[in-house]
Amino acid sequence: MESWPPGGSGPAEAGRRLRGLHGADLAASASLLSGAGAEAGCSAPAVAAVLPAGGSGERMGVPTPKQFCPILERPLISYTLQALERVSWIKDIVVAVTGENMEAMKYIIQRYQHKGISLVESGVTRHRSIFNGLKALAEDQPNCRLSKPEVVIIHDAVRPFVEEDVLFKVVTAAKEHGAAGAIRPLVSTVISPSVDGCLDHSLERVRHRASEMPQAFLFDVIYEAYQQCSDYDLEFGTECLHLALKYCHIKAKLIEGSPDLWKVTYKRDLYAAESIIKERISQQICVVMDTKEDEEHVGHRLKEMLKNELNHVKVTSGRDLQQIILEQCYNFVCVNVMTSDFEETQKLLNMLEESNLSILYPVVVISVQFLDYESVPFGQKMGNLMQIREFAKEVKKTNILLYGLLVYYPQDEQKLQESLRQGATIIAALIKERNSGLIGQLLVA
Ligand SMILES: Nc1ccn([C@@H]2O[C@H](COP(=O)(O)OP(=O)(O)OP(=O)(O)O)[C@@H](O)[C@H]2O)c(=O)n1
Ligand SMILES: O=C(CO)[C@H](O)[C@H](O)COP(=O)(O)O
């Protein structure tokens, strides 16, 4: 059985999971859930999640249902699954998809190595899809391989940025109150039009909230509500918390959620989601050198320049590459001062390929060479460096984006400073943009 509070597995995983959880919240919730014994790692409530993913995404206005739209070449739903499956105390995840998309969903699970996912057929409305997911978890179903959880999380497949802390809060609150859901302040005021298209009345914005996801329920409460509810509710309802109130008299606890919980609905939301993901995977850059670092070293100076250029980003040295890969750093700058080939870059690429790091996100590798006209003739240098195109094509197959950067290395200190600054700007742009159209290019600073 999983230990509670969450985060009881391997150190790297645990570190990742616990980010964003606050000690006081954890302690309070742990004791709330289980009485004494929080410090000893007491038993967790059995928690499962149901993800409705059977919609057609009409408002998105593209033929592909939005949950399958690619973001950095990976379907949106895979990000949501990733966010839920990394939470160790969620035992089962049930995804409701249309029969038509069942095979595509199976492929996504296999391709991105998702674990603990069960599929059920969705219904013609969101409520019906959720009900199908709940049925799969209920005890009274024949041939059911899933076990009935104490608490069930309901979360839209198209809300990829759900964090463990909000899941933890809704589950904890559901255990106490029977139901709980994330809310956000309203962005716009809600008004009611009359039949003639004129304003009937408007709501006082500060007194209302937008209901978001995730929501969590005692399983028996929400299952009972779905069993009791009318066809009208199943057809036109949009709020699970409302069903718990209407049919089980449960007043849901409302939990303040983060702005990233919004539901991907329109095309612009895909662009926003892509930007958030790019931003998140660009927070750490590992600089690998082909020589020992010292302060005067041109590679070291480039690294310092990079730190100045990206002052919110963690720039580390690649001394322990295995560890850095394990910590999920997605950006590598391979600085070649002593050599003018790709030996070091190739070693790094091999390690990355073996690690499978790039299964979920594109990994950027920038191979930096210095151009000193006085020691190596330009033509000879270029001849070597053009091989980068072939390497780049090869590693692109495993989702590694390889770029080349040639930094001019003049004797004049001021000019050198300028080309290092330019190099750092190019590196920052390549990492931020992750443009697969530019792979294999040799950019010059
Ligand atoms: N019959 C349906 C309809 C919706 N959903 C899911 O419910 C979530 C939230 O619904 P919504 O944003 O409305 O999705 P769509 O119905 O696909 O979008 P639209 O209303 O624009 O058509 C989505 O993950 C969607 O796939 C579902 O499982 N089954
Ligand atoms: O925001 C929500 C919480 O209640 C639901 O995600 C929303 O109601 C889904 O409804 P629709 O399918 O109409 O977008």
Coordinates of C-alpha atoms and ligand atoms in Angstrom, one line a residue:
M1 CA 0.0 0.0 0.0
E2 CA 1.2 3.5 -0.8
S3 CA 2.4 5.6 2.1
W4 CA 0.7 8.9 2.9
P5 CA 1.7 11.7 2.8
P6 CA 2.6 11.4 -0.9
G7 CA 6.1 11.3 -2.3
G8 CA 7.3 8.0 -0.9
S9 CA 9.2 6.6 -3.8
G10 CA 12.7 7.1 -5.3
P11 CA 14.6 10.3 -4.4
A12 CA 14.4 12.1 -7.8
E13 CA 10.7 11.2 -8.2
A14 CA 10.0 12.2 -4.7
G15 CA 11.7 15.6 -5.1
R16 CA 9.7 16.2 -8.2
R17 CA 6.5 15.3 -6.6
L18 CA 7.0 17.2 -3.5
R19 CA 7.8 20.4 -5.3
G20 CA 4.9 22.8 -4.6
L21 CA 3.6 20.9 -1.6
H22 CA 4.1 22.8 1.6
G23 CA 5.1 21.1 4.8
A24 CA 2.2 22.6 6.9
D25 CA -0.4 21.6 4.3
L26 CA 1.0 18.1 4.2
A27 CA 1.2 17.6 7.9
A28 CA -2.3 19.0 8.4
S29 CA -3.8 16.9 5.7
A30 CA -2.0 13.8 6.7
S31 CA -3.3 14.0 10.2
L32 CA -6.8 14.9 9.0
L33 CA -6.9 11.9 6.8
S34 CA -5.6 9.4 9.1
G35 CA -5.5 10.6 12.7
A36 CA -2.2 9.9 14.4
G37 CA 0.8 8.4 12.7
A38 CA 1.4 10.8 9.9
E39 CA 5.1 10.7 10.7
A40 CA 5.2 7.0 10.5
G41 CA 3.8 7.0 6.9
C42 CA 0.2 6.0 7.5
S43 CA -2.2 4.3 5.1
A44 CA -3.6 6.4 2.2
P45 CA -7.3 6.6 1.2
A46 CA -7.6 4.6 -2.0
V47 CA -7.7 7.2 -4.7
A48 CA -8.5 6.7 -8.4
A49 CA -9.1 9.2 -11.2
V50 CA -11.6 9.4 -14.0
L51 CA -10.6 11.4 -17.1
P52 CA -13.4 12.2 -19.6
A53 CA -11.7 12.3 -23.0
G54 CA -14.5 11.6 -25.4
G55 CA -15.3 15.0 -26.7
S56 CA -15.0 16.3 -30.2
G57 CA -13.6 19.7 -29.4
E58 CA -16.0 21.7 -31.6
R59 CA -14.9 25.0 -30.2
M60 CA -11.3 24.3 -31.2
G61 CA -12.4 24.3 -34.8
V62 CA -9.9 21.6 -36.0
P63 CA -10.8 18.1 -37.2
T64 CA -8.7 16.4 -34.5
P65 CA -10.4 16.2 -31.1
K66 CA -8.4 18.7 -29.0
Q67 CA -7.2 16.0 -26.5
F68 CA -5.2 14.4 -29.4
C69 CA -3.8 17.7 -30.8
P70 CA 0.0 17.7 -30.7
I71 CA 2.0 20.0 -28.5
L72 CA 5.7 19.7 -29.2
E73 CA 4.7 16.6 -31.3
R74 CA 3.0 14.8 -28.3
P75 CA -0.8 14.6 -27.9
L76 CA -2.2 16.9 -25.3
I77 CA -3.8 14.1 -23.3
S78 CA -0.4 12.5 -22.7
Y79 CA 0.6 15.6 -20.7
T80 CA -2.5 15.3 -18.6
L81 CA -1.8 11.6 -18.0
Q82 CA 1.8 12.4 -17.1
A83 CA 0.6 14.9 -14.5
L84 CA -1.7 12.4 -12.9
E85 CA 0.5 9.2 -13.1
R86 CA 3.5 10.8 -11.4
V87 CA 1.3 11.2 -8.3
S88 CA 2.2 8.0 -6.4
W89 CA -1.0 7.8 -4.4
I90 CA -3.4 7.8 -7.4
K91 CA -3.8 4.0 -7.9
D92 CA -5.9 3.8 -11.1
I93 CA -6.6 6.2 -13.9
V94 CA -9.7 5.5 -16.0
V95 CA -9.9 7.3 -19.4
A96 CA -13.1 7.6 -21.3
V97 CA -12.6 7.7 -25.1
T98 CA -14.8 7.1 -28.1
G99 CA -14.7 3.7 -29.7
E100 CA -13.3 5.4 -32.8
N101 CA -10.3 6.7 -30.8
M102 CA -9.7 3.7 -28.7
E103 CA -6.8 2.4 -30.8
A104 CA -5.2 5.9 -31.0
M105 CA -5.4 6.1 -27.2
K106 CA -3.8 2.7 -26.8
Y107 CA -1.0 3.8 -29.1
I108 CA -0.5 6.9 -27.0
I109 CA -0.3 4.9 -23.8
Q110 CA 2.3 2.6 -25.3
R111 CA 4.3 5.2 -27.1
Y112 CA 4.7 7.5 -24.1
Q113 CA 4.9 4.6 -21.6
H114 CA 2.0 5.6 -19.5
K115 CA 1.3 3.3 -16.6
G116 CA -1.8 2.2 -14.7
I117 CA -4.3 3.5 -17.3
S118 CA -7.6 1.7 -18.0
L119 CA -9.8 2.7 -21.0
V120 CA -13.6 2.7 -21.2
E121 CA -15.9 3.9 -23.9
S122 CA -17.1 7.4 -23.6
G123 CA -20.7 8.6 -23.8
V124 CA -22.3 11.2 -26.0
T125 CA -22.0 13.9 -23.3
R126 CA -19.3 14.7 -20.8
H127 CA -21.5 13.5 -17.9
R128 CA -22.2 10.2 -19.6
S129 CA -18.4 9.7 -20.2
I130 CA -17.7 10.4 -16.5
F131 CA -20.5 8.0 -15.5
N132 CA -19.0 5.2 -17.7
G133 CA -15.6 5.8 -16.0
L134 CA -17.2 5.6 -12.5
K135 CA -19.0 2.4 -13.5
A136 CA -15.7 0.8 -14.3
L137 CA -14.5 1.5 -10.8
A138 CA -17.7 0.4 -9.0
E139 CA -17.7 -2.9 -7.2
D140 CA -20.9 -4.1 -8.8
Q141 CA -19.5 -4.4 -12.3
P142 CA -18.9 -7.9 -13.6
N143 CA -15.3 -8.8 -14.7
C144 CA -14.0 -5.5 -13.2
R145 CA -10.3 -5.6 -12.7
L146 CA -10.3 -2.3 -10.9
S147 CA -11.1 -1.9 -7.3
K148 CA -13.5 0.6 -5.9
P149 CA -11.6 3.6 -4.5
E150 CA -12.6 5.6 -1.4
V151 CA -12.1 8.9 -3.2
V152 CA -12.3 9.5 -6.9
I153 CA -10.8 12.5 -8.7
I154 CA -12.5 13.7 -11.8
H155 CA -10.3 15.7 -14.2
D156 CA -10.7 16.8 -17.8
A157 CA -8.3 15.3 -20.2
V158 CA -7.7 18.7 -21.6
R159 CA -6.3 20.4 -18.5
P160 CA -2.7 19.3 -18.7
F161 CA -1.2 21.5 -15.9
V162 CA -2.7 20.0 -12.8
E163 CA -0.2 19.8 -10.0
E164 CA 0.0 17.4 -7.1
D165 CA -0.7 20.0 -4.5
V166 CA -4.2 20.9 -5.8
L167 CA -5.0 17.1 -6.3
F168 CA -3.9 16.6 -2.7
K169 CA -6.1 19.4 -1.5
V170 CA -9.2 18.3 -3.3
V171 CA -8.8 14.7 -2.2
T172 CA -8.2 15.7 1.4
A173 CA -11.3 18.0 1.3
A174 CA -13.4 15.4 -0.4
K175 CA -12.5 12.9 2.3
E176 CA -13.8 15.4 4.9
H177 CA -16.7 17.0 3.1
G178 CA -17.8 14.4 0.6
A179 CA -16.9 16.6 -2.5
A180 CA -14.5 19.3 -3.4
G181 CA -13.5 21.2 -6.5
A182 CA -11.0 23.7 -7.7
I183 CA -12.2 27.3 -8.4
R184 CA -10.7 30.4 -9.9
P185 CA -11.7 34.0 -9.8
L186 CA -13.9 35.1 -12.7
V187 CA -12.1 36.9 -15.5
S188 CA -15.2 38.5 -17.0
T189 CA -18.4 39.4 -15.3
V190 CA -21.3 36.9 -15.9
I191 CA -24.5 38.5 -17.2
S192 CA -27.9 37.0 -18.0
P193 CA -29.5 38.1 -21.3
S194 CA -33.2 38.2 -21.7
V195 CA -35.0 36.5 -24.7
D196 CA -34.8 39.8 -26.7
G197 CA -31.1 39.8 -26.4
C198 CA -31.0 42.6 -23.9
L199 CA -29.4 42.6 -20.5
D200 CA -31.6 41.0 -17.9
H201 CA -29.3 41.1 -15.0
S202 CA -25.7 40.8 -14.1
L203 CA -23.9 38.9 -11.3
E204 CA -21.7 40.7 -8.8
R205 CA -18.3 39.3 -10.0
V206 CA -16.6 39.2 -6.6
R207 CA -19.3 36.9 -5.2
H208 CA -19.0 34.3 -7.9
R209 CA -16.2 31.9 -9.0
A210 CA -15.4 29.8 -12.1
S211 CA -15.6 26.1 -11.4
E212 CA -12.5 24.3 -12.7
M213 CA -11.1 20.9 -12.4
P214 CA -9.8 18.8 -10.7
Q215 CA -12.8 17.8 -8.5
A216 CA -12.8 14.9 -6.0
F217 CA -15.6 13.0 -4.3
L218 CA -16.2 10.2 -1.9
F219 CA -16.8 7.5 -4.5
D220 CA -20.1 6.4 -3.0
V221 CA -21.4 10.0 -3.1
I222 CA -20.7 10.7 -6.8
Y223 CA -21.6 7.2 -7.9
E224 CA -24.9 7.5 -6.1
A225 CA -25.5 11.0 -7.7
Y226 CA -24.9 9.7 -11.2
Q227 CA -27.2 6.7 -10.6
Q228 CA -29.9 9.0 -9.4
C229 CA -29.6 11.9 -11.8
S230 CA -32.1 12.5 -14.6
D231 CA -31.5 12.2 -18.3
Y232 CA -31.7 15.9 -18.5
D233 CA -28.8 16.2 -16.1
L234 CA -26.8 13.7 -18.1
E235 CA -27.6 15.4 -21.3
F236 CA -27.2 19.1 -20.4
G237 CA -25.4 19.3 -17.1
T238 CA -21.9 20.7 -16.9
E239 CA -21.1 20.5 -13.2
C240 CA -20.3 17.3 -11.2
L241 CA -20.3 19.2 -7.9
H242 CA -23.9 20.2 -8.6
L243 CA -24.9 16.5 -9.0
A244 CA -23.5 15.7 -5.6
L245 CA -25.4 18.6 -4.1
K246 CA -28.7 17.9 -5.9
Y247 CA -28.8 14.2 -5.3
C248 CA -26.7 13.6 -2.2
H249 CA -27.1 16.9 -0.4
I250 CA -23.3 17.3 -0.3
K251 CA -22.0 20.8 -0.2
A252 CA -18.6 20.7 -1.9
K253 CA -15.6 22.4 -0.4
L254 CA -14.2 24.9 -2.8
I255 CA -10.4 25.0 -3.2
E256 CA -8.5 27.9 -4.8
G257 CA -6.7 26.6 -7.8
S258 CA -3.7 27.9 -9.8
P259 CA -4.2 29.9 -13.1
D260 CA -2.7 27.0 -15.1
L261 CA -5.8 24.8 -14.4
W262 CA -7.7 26.3 -17.3
K263 CA -9.3 24.1 -19.9
V264 CA -7.8 24.0 -23.3
T265 CA -10.8 25.0 -25.4
Y266 CA -9.8 27.3 -28.3
K267 CA -6.9 27.1 -30.7
R268 CA -5.1 29.9 -28.9
D269 CA -5.1 27.7 -25.8
L270 CA -2.9 25.2 -27.6
Y271 CA -0.4 27.9 -28.3
A272 CA -0.6 29.0 -24.6
A273 CA -0.1 25.4 -23.5
E274 CA 2.9 25.0 -25.8
S275 CA 4.5 28.2 -24.4
I276 CA 4.0 27.0 -20.8
I277 CA 5.6 23.6 -21.6
K278 CA 8.5 25.2 -23.4
E279 CA 9.1 27.5 -20.5
R280 CA 9.0 24.7 -18.0
I281 CA 11.6 22.5 -19.8
S282 CA 13.9 25.4 -20.4
Q283 CA 14.6 26.1 -16.7
Q284 CA 17.9 24.2 -16.6
I285 CA 20.9 24.2 -19.0
C286 CA 23.8 21.8 -18.6
V287 CA 27.1 23.0 -20.1
V288 CA 29.5 20.2 -21.0
M289 CA 33.1 21.1 -21.7
D290 CA 35.8 19.1 -23.4
T291 CA 38.4 20.4 -21.0
K292 CA 38.8 21.3 -17.4
E293 CA 37.2 24.6 -16.6
D294 CA 39.2 27.6 -15.3
E295 CA 38.0 31.2 -15.1
E296 CA 40.0 32.5 -18.1
H297 CA 38.8 29.6 -20.3
V298 CA 36.7 30.8 -23.2
G299 CA 34.1 28.0 -22.5
H300 CA 33.8 29.2 -18.9
R301 CA 33.3 32.8 -20.2
L302 CA 30.5 31.6 -22.5
K303 CA 28.8 29.8 -19.6
E304 CA 29.0 33.0 -17.5
M305 CA 27.6 35.0 -20.4
L306 CA 24.7 32.5 -20.6
K307 CA 24.0 32.9 -16.9
N308 CA 23.7 36.7 -17.5
E309 CA 21.5 36.2 -20.5
L310 CA 19.1 33.9 -18.8
N311 CA 19.2 35.1 -15.2
H312 CA 16.2 33.0 -14.1
V313 CA 17.6 29.7 -15.5
K314 CA 19.8 27.3 -13.7
V315 CA 23.1 26.8 -15.6
T316 CA 25.0 23.8 -14.4
S317 CA 28.3 22.1 -15.3
G318 CA 28.0 18.6 -16.9
R319 CA 30.4 17.0 -14.4
D320 CA 27.9 14.2 -13.5
L321 CA 25.9 13.8 -16.7
Q322 CA 24.1 10.7 -15.5
Q323 CA 22.8 12.6 -12.5
I324 CA 21.8 15.6 -14.6
I325 CA 19.9 13.4 -17.0
L326 CA 18.2 11.7 -14.1
E327 CA 17.1 15.1 -12.8
Q328 CA 15.5 15.7 -16.2
C329 CA 17.5 18.5 -17.6
Y330 CA 16.4 19.0 -21.3
N331 CA 19.0 21.4 -22.5
F332 CA 22.7 20.7 -23.2
V333 CA 25.4 22.9 -24.5
C334 CA 28.5 21.0 -25.5
V335 CA 31.5 23.3 -25.7
N336 CA 34.4 22.1 -27.7
V337 CA 37.6 24.1 -27.2
M338 CA 40.3 21.6 -27.5
T339 CA 38.8 19.6 -30.4
S340 CA 37.1 20.6 -33.6
D341 CA 35.1 17.5 -34.1
F342 CA 31.9 16.0 -32.6
E343 CA 33.4 13.4 -30.4
E344 CA 32.2 15.0 -27.1
T345 CA 28.8 15.8 -28.6
Q346 CA 28.5 12.2 -29.8
K347 CA 29.3 10.9 -26.4
L348 CA 26.6 13.1 -24.9
L349 CA 24.1 12.1 -27.6
N350 CA 24.7 8.4 -26.9
M351 CA 24.0 8.9 -23.2
L352 CA 20.9 10.8 -24.0
E353 CA 19.6 8.2 -26.4
E354 CA 20.2 5.4 -23.8
S355 CA 18.4 7.4 -21.1
N356 CA 15.1 7.7 -23.0
L357 CA 14.9 11.2 -21.6
S358 CA 13.5 12.5 -24.9
I359 CA 10.5 10.3 -24.9
L360 CA 8.3 12.9 -23.3
Y361 CA 10.0 16.2 -24.3
P362 CA 12.4 17.3 -27.1
V363 CA 15.9 17.6 -25.8
V364 CA 18.0 20.4 -27.2
V365 CA 21.8 19.8 -27.7
I366 CA 23.9 22.7 -29.0
S367 CA 27.4 21.8 -30.1
V368 CA 29.6 24.9 -29.8
Q369 CA 32.9 25.3 -31.7
F370 CA 35.3 28.2 -31.7
L371 CA 36.6 29.7 -34.9
D372 CA 40.1 31.0 -34.5
Y373 CA 41.3 31.9 -38.0
E374 CA 44.9 31.8 -36.9
S375 CA 45.1 28.2 -35.8
V376 CA 42.7 26.3 -38.1
P377 CA 41.8 27.5 -41.7
F378 CA 38.1 28.2 -42.1
G379 CA 37.6 25.8 -44.9
Q380 CA 39.0 22.9 -43.0
K381 CA 37.0 23.7 -39.9
M382 CA 33.8 24.0 -42.0
G383 CA 34.5 20.6 -43.7
N384 CA 34.5 18.9 -40.3
L385 CA 31.5 20.8 -39.0
M386 CA 29.2 20.1 -41.9
Q387 CA 28.8 16.6 -40.6
I388 CA 26.4 18.0 -38.0
R389 CA 23.6 17.8 -40.6
E390 CA 23.7 14.0 -40.7
F391 CA 24.0 13.7 -36.9
A392 CA 21.1 16.0 -36.5
K393 CA 18.9 14.0 -38.9
E394 CA 19.7 10.8 -37.1
V395 CA 19.1 12.0 -33.5
K396 CA 15.9 13.8 -34.5
K397 CA 14.4 10.3 -34.8
T398 CA 14.7 10.1 -31.1
N399 CA 13.4 13.6 -30.4
I400 CA 16.8 15.2 -29.9
L401 CA 17.2 18.6 -31.5
L402 CA 20.8 19.1 -32.4
Y403 CA 22.1 22.5 -33.5
G404 CA 25.6 23.8 -34.2
L405 CA 27.1 27.1 -33.1
L406 CA 30.3 28.5 -34.4
V407 CA 31.7 31.3 -32.1
Y408 CA 34.2 33.6 -33.7
Y409 CA 37.3 33.8 -31.5
P410 CA 39.3 36.9 -32.3
Q411 CA 42.4 38.1 -30.4
D412 CA 40.8 41.4 -29.7
E413 CA 39.2 41.2 -26.3
Q414 CA 36.3 43.5 -27.0
K415 CA 35.4 41.6 -30.2
L416 CA 35.6 38.3 -28.3
Q417 CA 33.3 39.6 -25.7
E418 CA 30.8 40.6 -28.4
S419 CA 30.9 37.2 -30.1
L420 CA 30.4 35.4 -26.8
R421 CA 27.5 37.6 -26.0
Q422 CA 26.0 36.9 -29.4
G423 CA 26.6 33.1 -28.9
A424 CA 24.8 33.2 -25.6
T425 CA 21.8 35.0 -27.2
I426 CA 21.6 32.3 -29.9
I427 CA 21.9 29.5 -27.4
A428 CA 19.1 31.1 -25.4
A429 CA 16.9 31.4 -28.4
L430 CA 17.4 27.9 -29.6
I431 CA 16.5 26.5 -26.2
K432 CA 13.5 28.7 -25.8
E433 CA 12.1 28.0 -29.3
R434 CA 12.9 24.3 -29.8
N435 CA 12.5 24.9 -33.5
S436 CA 12.8 21.5 -35.3
G437 CA 13.2 23.3 -38.6
L438 CA 16.6 24.6 -37.6
I439 CA 18.2 21.3 -36.6
G440 CA 21.6 20.5 -38.2
Q441 CA 22.2 24.2 -38.9
L442 CA 25.5 25.8 -38.1
L443 CA 24.8 29.2 -36.7
V444 CA 27.5 31.8 -36.5
A445 CA 28.2 34.2 -33.6
Ligands
LIG1 N1 -19.1 13.4 -24.9 C1 -18.1 13.9 -24.2 C2 -17.8 15.3 -24.3 C3 -16.7 15.8 -23.6 N2 -15.9 14.9 -23.0 C4 -14.6 15.4 -22.3 O1 -14.9 16.4 -21.3 C5 -13.8 17.3 -21.2 C6 -14.3 18.7 -21.1 O2 -15.2 19.0 -22.1 P1 -15.1 20.1 -23.2 O3 -14.0 21.0 -23.0 O4 -16.4 20.7 -23.4 O5 -14.7 19.2 -24.5 P2 -15.4 19.0 -25.9 O6 -16.8 18.6 -25.7 O7 -14.5 18.1 -26.7 O8 -15.3 20.5 -26.5 P3 -16.4 21.3 -27.3 O9 -17.4 21.6 -26.2 O10 -15.7 22.5 -27.8 O11 -16.9 20.4 -28.4 C7 -12.9 17.0 -22.4 O12 -11.7 16.3 -21.9 C8 -13.7 16.2 -23.3 O13 -13.0 15.3 -24.1 C9 -16.2 13.6 -22.9 O14 -15.4 12.8 -22.3 N3 -17.2 13.1 -23.5
LIG2 O1 -15.5 23.5 -15.9 C1 -15.9 22.4 -15.6 C2 -16.2 22.1 -14.2 O2 -17.5 22.1 -13.8 C3 -16.1 21.4 -16.6 O3 -14.9 21.1 -17.1 C4 -17.0 22.0 -17.6 O4 -18.2 22.2 -17.0 C5 -17.2 21.0 -18.7 O5 -18.3 21.4 -19.4 P1 -18.3 21.6 -21.0 O6 -18.2 20.3 -21.5 O7 -19.6 22.3 -21.2 O8 -17.2 22.5 -21.3

